[in-house]
Structure formats: C-alpha cells, structure tokens
CSV table of C-alpha atoms in Angstrom, one decimal:
chain,number,residue,atom,x,y,z
J,1,UNK,CA,0.0,0.0,0.0
J,2,UNK,CA,1.4,3.4,-0.9
J,3,UNK,CA,2.1,5.7,2.0
J,4,UNK,CA,0.3,8.4,0.2
J,5,UNK,CA,-2.8,6.4,-0.5
J,6,UNK,CA,-6.3,7.4,0.7
J,7,UNK,CA,-6.5,4.2,2.8
J,8,UNK,CA,-3.3,5.1,4.6
J,9,UNK,CA,-4.5,8.6,5.4
J,10,UNK,CA,-7.8,7.5,6.9
J,11,UNK,CA,-7.2,4.1,8.3
J,12,UNK,CA,-6.2,5.4,11.8
J,13,UNK,CA,-9.5,7.3,12.1
J,14,UNK,CA,-11.9,4.5,11.5
J,15,UNK,CA,-12.5,1.3,13.6
J,16,UNK,CA,-10.3,-1.6,12.7
J,17,UNK,CA,-13.2,-3.7,11.6
J,18,UNK,CA,-14.1,-1.1,8.9
J,19,UNK,CA,-10.6,-0.6,7.4
J,20,UNK,CA,-11.4,-3.1,4.6
J,21,UNK,CA,-14.1,-0.8,3.3
J,22,UNK,CA,-11.8,2.2,2.8
J,23,UNK,CA,-11.5,2.9,-0.9
J,24,UNK,CA,-7.9,2.6,-2.3
J,25,UNK,CA,-8.3,5.4,-4.8
J,26,UNK,CA,-10.5,8.1,-6.2
J,27,UNK,CA,-11.0,9.7,-9.6
J,28,UNK,CA,-10.5,13.4,-10.4
J,29,UNK,CA,-12.4,15.2,-13.1
J,30,UNK,CA,-11.3,18.8,-13.4
J,31,UNK,CA,-11.5,20.2,-9.8
J,32,UNK,CA,-13.9,17.5,-8.7
J,33,UNK,CA,-12.9,14.3,-6.8
J,34,UNK,CA,-15.1,11.3,-7.0
J,35,UNK,CA,-14.8,8.7,-4.3
J,36,UNK,CA,-16.9,5.6,-3.7
J,37,UNK,CA,-17.6,5.4,0.0
J,38,UNK,CA,-19.6,2.3,1.0
J,39,UNK,CA,-22.6,2.5,3.4
J,40,UNK,CA,-20.4,1.1,6.2
J,41,UNK,CA,-18.3,4.2,6.1
J,42,UNK,CA,-20.9,6.9,5.6
J,43,UNK,CA,-20.5,8.2,9.2
J,44,UNK,CA,-16.9,9.0,8.2
J,45,UNK,CA,-17.7,10.6,4.8
J,46,UNK,CA,-16.8,14.2,5.7
J,47,UNK,CA,-13.5,13.1,7.2
J,48,UNK,CA,-12.7,11.1,4.1
J,49,UNK,CA,-13.6,14.0,1.9
J,50,UNK,CA,-11.3,16.3,3.9
J,51,UNK,CA,-8.4,13.8,3.4
J,52,UNK,CA,-9.1,13.7,-0.3
J,53,UNK,CA,-8.7,17.5,-0.5
J,54,UNK,CA,-5.5,17.3,1.4
J,55,UNK,CA,-4.1,15.0,-1.2
J,56,UNK,CA,-4.9,17.2,-4.2
J,57,UNK,CA,-4.7,20.9,-3.6
J,58,UNK,CA,-6.8,21.8,-6.7
J,59,UNK,CA,-9.9,19.9,-5.5
J,60,UNK,CA,-13.0,22.2,-5.0
J,61,UNK,CA,-15.7,19.6,-4.7
J,62,UNK,CA,-15.8,16.0,-3.4
J,63,UNK,CA,-18.6,13.7,-4.6
J,64,UNK,CA,-19.5,10.3,-3.2
J,65,UNK,CA,-20.6,8.0,-5.9
J,66,UNK,CA,-23.6,6.2,-4.5
J,67,UNK,CA,-24.8,4.2,-7.6
J,68,UNK,CA,-23.3,2.5,-10.6
J,69,UNK,CA,-23.7,4.0,-14.1
J,70,UNK,CA,-27.4,3.5,-15.0
J,71,UNK,CA,-30.1,4.5,-17.4
J,72,UNK,CA,-30.0,5.6,-21.0
J,73,UNK,CA,-27.8,8.5,-20.2
J,74,UNK,CA,-25.3,6.3,-18.3
J,75,UNK,CA,-25.1,8.6,-15.3
J,76,UNK,CA,-24.3,7.8,-11.7
J,77,UNK,CA,-25.9,9.2,-8.6
J,78,UNK,CA,-23.7,11.4,-6.4
J,79,UNK,CA,-23.9,13.0,-3.0
J,80,UNK,CA,-21.9,16.2,-2.5
J,81,UNK,CA,-19.6,15.9,0.5
J,82,UNK,CA,-17.6,19.1,0.1
J,83,UNK,CA,-18.1,22.0,-2.3
J,84,UNK,CA,-21.2,22.8,-4.1
J,85,UNK,CA,-21.1,22.3,-7.9
J,86,UNK,CA,-21.0,19.3,-10.1
J,87,UNK,CA,-19.9,21.4,-13.1
J,88,UNK,CA,-16.2,21.5,-13.9
J,89,UNK,CA,-13.6,21.9,-16.7
J,90,UNK,CA,-11.3,18.9,-17.2
J,91,UNK,CA,-8.0,19.2,-19.0
J,92,UNK,CA,-6.8,16.2,-21.1
J,93,UNK,CA,-3.6,16.6,-23.1
J,94,UNK,CA,-4.1,19.9,-24.9
J,95,UNK,CA,-7.9,19.9,-24.8
J,96,UNK,CA,-10.5,21.1,-22.2
J,97,UNK,CA,-13.9,19.6,-21.6
J,98,UNK,CA,-16.7,21.4,-19.7
J,99,UNK,CA,-19.3,19.1,-18.2
J,100,UNK,CA,-21.8,18.5,-15.4
J,101,UNK,CA,-21.2,15.1,-13.7
J,102,UNK,CA,-24.8,15.0,-12.6
J,103,UNK,CA,-25.9,15.0,-16.3
J,104,UNK,CA,-23.2,13.1,-18.2
J,105,UNK,CA,-20.8,10.2,-18.1
J,106,UNK,CA,-17.1,10.9,-18.2
J,107,UNK,CA,-14.3,8.5,-17.4
J,108,UNK,CA,-11.0,10.3,-16.7
J,109,UNK,CA,-9.1,7.0,-16.7
J,110,UNK,CA,-9.4,6.7,-20.4
J,111,UNK,CA,-7.4,9.9,-21.2
J,112,UNK,CA,-4.4,8.1,-22.6
J,113,UNK,CA,-6.5,5.6,-24.6
J,114,UNK,CA,-8.4,8.5,-26.2
J,115,UNK,CA,-5.1,10.2,-27.1
J,116,UNK,CA,-3.8,6.9,-28.5
J,117,UNK,CA,-6.7,6.3,-30.8
J,118,UNK,CA,-7.3,9.8,-32.0
J,119,UNK,CA,-3.6,10.1,-32.8
J,120,UNK,CA,-4.1,7.3,-35.3
J,121,UNK,CA,-6.7,9.2,-37.4
J,122,UNK,CA,-5.4,10.1,-40.8
J,123,UNK,CA,-6.0,13.3,-42.9
J,124,UNK,CA,-9.2,13.3,-45.0
J,125,UNK,CA,-10.8,10.3,-43.2
J,126,UNK,CA,-14.5,10.1,-42.5
J,127,UNK,CA,-14.8,9.1,-38.8
J,128,UNK,CA,-17.8,8.0,-36.8
J,129,UNK,CA,-17.7,8.2,-33.1
J,130,UNK,CA,-20.6,6.5,-31.4
J,131,UNK,CA,-21.5,7.2,-27.7
J,132,UNK,CA,-19.5,10.4,-28.1
J,133,UNK,CA,-20.4,12.0,-24.8
J,134,UNK,CA,-19.0,15.5,-24.3
J,135,UNK,CA,-16.4,15.0,-27.1
J,136,UNK,CA,-13.2,13.5,-25.7
J,137,UNK,CA,-12.8,11.2,-28.7
J,138,UNK,CA,-14.5,13.4,-31.3
J,139,UNK,CA,-12.8,16.7,-30.8
J,140,UNK,CA,-9.1,15.5,-30.9
J,141,UNK,CA,-10.0,13.4,-33.9
J,142,UNK,CA,-11.5,16.3,-35.8
J,143,UNK,CA,-8.4,18.5,-35.8
J,144,UNK,CA,-6.8,16.2,-38.3
J,145,UNK,CA,-8.4,17.6,-41.5
J,146,UNK,CA,-11.2,15.0,-41.3
J,147,UNK,CA,-14.9,14.8,-41.1
J,148,UNK,CA,-16.2,13.5,-37.7
J,149,UNK,CA,-19.7,12.5,-37.2
J,150,UNK,CA,-20.4,12.0,-33.5
J,151,UNK,CA,-23.6,10.5,-32.1
J,152,UNK,CA,-24.9,10.8,-28.5
J,153,UNK,CA,-28.4,10.0,-27.1
J,154,UNK,CA,-28.0,12.2,-24.0
J,155,UNK,CA,-29.2,15.7,-24.9
J,156,UNK,CA,-27.2,17.2,-21.9
J,157,UNK,CA,-24.0,15.6,-23.3
J,158,UNK,CA,-24.8,17.1,-26.7
J,159,UNK,CA,-25.1,20.5,-25.0
J,160,UNK,CA,-21.7,20.1,-23.4
J,161,UNK,CA,-20.3,18.8,-26.7
J,162,UNK,CA,-21.3,22.0,-28.5
J,163,UNK,CA,-19.8,24.0,-25.6
J,164,UNK,CA,-16.6,22.1,-25.8
J,165,UNK,CA,-16.3,22.6,-29.6
J,166,UNK,CA,-16.4,26.3,-28.8
J,167,UNK,CA,-14.1,26.0,-25.8
J,168,UNK,CA,-11.4,24.4,-27.9
J,169,UNK,CA,-11.7,27.0,-30.7
J,170,UNK,CA,-12.5,24.2,-33.1
J,171,UNK,CA,-13.3,25.2,-36.7
J,172,UNK,CA,-13.1,21.9,-38.5
J,173,UNK,CA,-15.7,19.5,-39.8
J,174,UNK,CA,-17.4,18.0,-36.8
J,175,UNK,CA,-21.1,17.0,-36.9
J,176,UNK,CA,-22.8,16.3,-33.6
J,177,UNK,CA,-26.0,14.2,-33.8
J,178,UNK,CA,-28.4,13.8,-30.9
J,179,UNK,CA,-29.7,10.3,-31.5
J,180,UNK,CA,-29.8,6.8,-30.3
J,181,UNK,CA,-26.8,4.8,-31.6
J,182,UNK,CA,-29.2,2.1,-32.8
J,183,UNK,CA,-30.5,4.5,-35.4
J,184,UNK,CA,-27.1,5.3,-36.9
J,185,UNK,CA,-27.5,3.1,-39.9
J,186,UNK,CA,-30.7,4.9,-40.8
J,187,UNK,CA,-29.5,8.4,-40.1
J,188,UNK,CA,-26.1,8.2,-41.8
J,189,UNK,CA,-26.3,6.7,-45.3
J,190,UNK,CA,-22.6,6.6,-45.9
J,191,UNK,CA,-19.4,4.6,-45.3
J,192,UNK,CA,-16.6,5.5,-42.9
J,193,UNK,CA,-12.9,5.1,-42.9
J,194,UNK,CA,-12.8,4.7,-39.1
J,195,UNK,CA,-15.3,3.8,-36.4
J,196,UNK,CA,-14.6,4.6,-32.7
J,197,UNK,CA,-17.1,2.7,-30.6
J,198,UNK,CA,-16.7,3.1,-26.8
J,199,UNK,CA,-19.6,0.6,-26.2
J,200,UNK,CA,-21.4,0.7,-22.9
J,201,UNK,CA,-21.4,-2.4,-20.7
J,202,UNK,CA,-23.3,-5.3,-22.2
J,203,UNK,CA,-23.9,-3.7,-25.6
J,204,UNK,CA,-21.6,-5.7,-27.8
J,205,UNK,CA,-24.3,-6.1,-30.4
J,206,UNK,CA,-23.3,-2.7,-31.7
J,207,UNK,CA,-20.4,-4.4,-33.5
J,208,UNK,CA,-22.7,-6.2,-35.9
J,209,UNK,CA,-25.0,-3.1,-36.2
J,210,UNK,CA,-22.2,-0.7,-37.1
J,211,UNK,CA,-19.9,-3.0,-39.0
J,212,UNK,CA,-21.7,-2.5,-42.4
J,213,UNK,CA,-20.9,1.3,-42.2
J,214,UNK,CA,-17.1,0.6,-42.3
J,215,UNK,CA,-15.3,0.7,-45.6
J,216,UNK,CA,-13.3,-2.3,-46.7
J,217,UNK,CA,-9.8,-1.6,-45.4
J,218,UNK,CA,-11.1,0.8,-42.7
J,219,UNK,CA,-10.4,0.6,-39.0
J,220,UNK,CA,-12.7,0.0,-36.1
J,221,UNK,CA,-11.7,0.6,-32.5
J,222,UNK,CA,-14.3,-1.4,-30.6
J,223,UNK,CA,-14.5,-1.3,-26.8
J,224,UNK,CA,-16.0,-4.2,-24.8
J,225,UNK,CA,-16.2,-5.5,-21.2
J,226,UNK,CA,-14.9,-9.0,-20.8
J,227,UNK,CA,-13.0,-11.5,-18.6
J,228,UNK,CA,-9.6,-12.3,-19.9
J,229,UNK,CA,-10.6,-15.9,-20.6
J,230,UNK,CA,-13.1,-14.8,-23.2
J,231,UNK,CA,-10.6,-12.7,-25.3
J,232,UNK,CA,-9.5,-15.7,-27.5
J,233,UNK,CA,-13.2,-16.4,-28.3
J,234,UNK,CA,-13.7,-12.7,-29.3
J,235,UNK,CA,-10.6,-12.7,-31.4
J,236,UNK,CA,-12.0,-15.6,-33.4
J,237,UNK,CA,-15.4,-14.0,-33.8
J,238,UNK,CA,-13.8,-10.8,-35.2
J,239,UNK,CA,-11.7,-12.8,-37.6
J,240,UNK,CA,-14.8,-14.8,-38.7
J,241,UNK,CA,-16.5,-11.4,-39.3
J,242,UNK,CA,-13.8,-10.5,-41.8
J,243,UNK,CA,-11.4,-8.4,-39.6
J,244,UNK,CA,-7.7,-8.5,-39.1
J,245,UNK,CA,-6.8,-7.9,-35.4
J,246,UNK,CA,-4.2,-5.1,-35.3
J,247,UNK,CA,-4.1,-5.0,-31.5
J,248,UNK,CA,-5.8,-5.7,-28.3
J,249,UNK,CA,-5.4,-3.6,-25.1
J,250,UNK,CA,-6.8,-3.8,-21.6
J,251,UNK,CA,-8.1,-0.4,-20.6
J,252,UNK,CA,-8.7,-0.8,-16.9
J,253,UNK,CA,-10.7,-3.1,-14.6
J,254,UNK,CA,-14.4,-2.3,-13.9
J,255,UNK,CA,-15.3,-5.2,-11.6
J,256,UNK,CA,-13.8,-8.3,-10.1
J,257,UNK,CA,-12.3,-10.2,-13.0
J,258,UNK,CA,-14.0,-7.9,-15.6
J,259,UNK,CA,-11.9,-5.4,-17.7
J,260,UNK,CA,-12.6,-2.9,-20.4
J,261,UNK,CA,-10.8,-4.0,-23.6
J,262,UNK,CA,-10.3,-2.3,-27.0
J,263,UNK,CA,-9.9,-4.2,-30.2
J,264,UNK,CA,-8.2,-2.3,-33.0
J,265,UNK,CA,-9.7,-4.0,-36.1
J,266,UNK,CA,-9.1,-3.7,-39.8
J,267,UNK,CA,-11.9,-4.7,-42.1
J,268,UNK,CA,-10.4,-6.9,-44.9
J,269,UNK,CA,-13.3,-8.7,-46.5
J,270,UNK,CA,-17.0,-9.2,-46.4
J,271,UNK,CA,-18.2,-11.2,-43.3
J,272,UNK,CA,-18.8,-14.9,-43.7
J,273,UNK,CA,-22.4,-15.9,-44.4
C-alpha cells in the first residue's frame, strides 16, 4: 500500500473492523474528486472528503458515488460531501472539456486511450464516433483535417459537446448528432474510414450493427467489457466477421475479473455468411 494512498491517510481514524471498506483510490475530473464510500463508512464521509482534498490541492468539490452508471444517459448518482457544484472543466492533453457530472458520463481514466486512438486518425478520413459523450474522442480526432460524425443520445451531453467545440476553438468538420446509436445506420447513409465505438457495458451487439458502415480496409476501435478468458473467443469472432486484429489492449478493470478491452480491427473482406 502506498504511504500516500487514501486508505493510509484515513485508516487510523476508523475502527479496525471497517478498514477493509476504505477505498484505495478516487478519480479526479477537473477540480472534482469522485470517491466511492460504501454505506459502512458513511459516518466518516466528511472526514474522508477532507483527506481527499489534502491529497490534491486543486480539488474544490468531493462527490460520493452512490450508484453505478445507470439508465439511457449512463449517469451515476452522487452526494456532494464538500463544495457545491458538479460542473467542472477537465484538462486532457491539450484539450479542455466542460461538463456536469450530474448530467453526463465521463471517465478520466481513459485519457491516454483516447489520445492513442485519436492520434491514429489520418487526414481526409471520414470518422464515426458512437456514444461520443461530451467530445473527448470526437474533438481530438476532428483537428486532423477529417470529417467527424459524433452520435450521442443524452441531450445534456450534446449541449456540453457543443460547448466544448467552442471552448477548444475548433473550426473543422465536426457534426454532432443527438440520436440513439441504434439509429445510426438509418441516419447516416454513408461509409466511414474509421469507427470509434466506446460501447457501454453489455452492448456488444453494436459491433454487428455498425460494421456495415465501415469501408473495406477501414479501421474500427471497438470497446467491450470481458473477462480475460473470453478474449480468445472474441478474437476468433472478429476474424470470422472479416477483420484483421491489429491490436488488443486492456483499458482498466471495472469489476472483479472484468476489464474494459479495446480491439483495433481492420476490415479486410465481407463477413462470412
């Protein structure tokens, strides 16, 4: 255990039988810290929030995440422990994203992964970003002299996406679409050079739905949630669908044994029938 970890800072101020419930870490979005304090420790919430602020001097608000991501908008429930606003501006590489955590989903742990994928975008590509949220995939991709079509169902996220396009002084070809990702094949009658699909948990069927929109020779970055033992099976399924697997990366754990994975896929031929 790191001597600077949250657990180390608070373990002497809670009873010994509750130490196992102390969270090991917390996320930071802009000047907001998000910590998951279980019910067993709710009596110590304000103390824990104070310790969080002591670890990061720029923190203005501390939120306790009291539910998993849920609903069509993929938003968690939070209780404000310190501070007073759920609106913040998050810096990621050279970009800034304004958002309200009570309205939209945002995962700060994917910053490097977003940078990695958007750095692969080539000039003059047509790019589709599904589940685009407030723009952390779409905006960096769009600076590369490409056309980016980004689809998001949450109208609040679309509001912040428009705000972030202005915030980053973007003047390129980016087309926000407030719609359900299931309707993409109907809304967009075109083929794309690249698909970026940060699929929500349990929504792997979007691979089959969106695959026909990708040009032969095009790239798809498909995100999924799996246990490591199922990766070989997924690789074979993608190969059977006519894709070459360029790379596979683990992008963090989300539950015991379950991780987020990204498959970088190149479409080589029509899928088997």
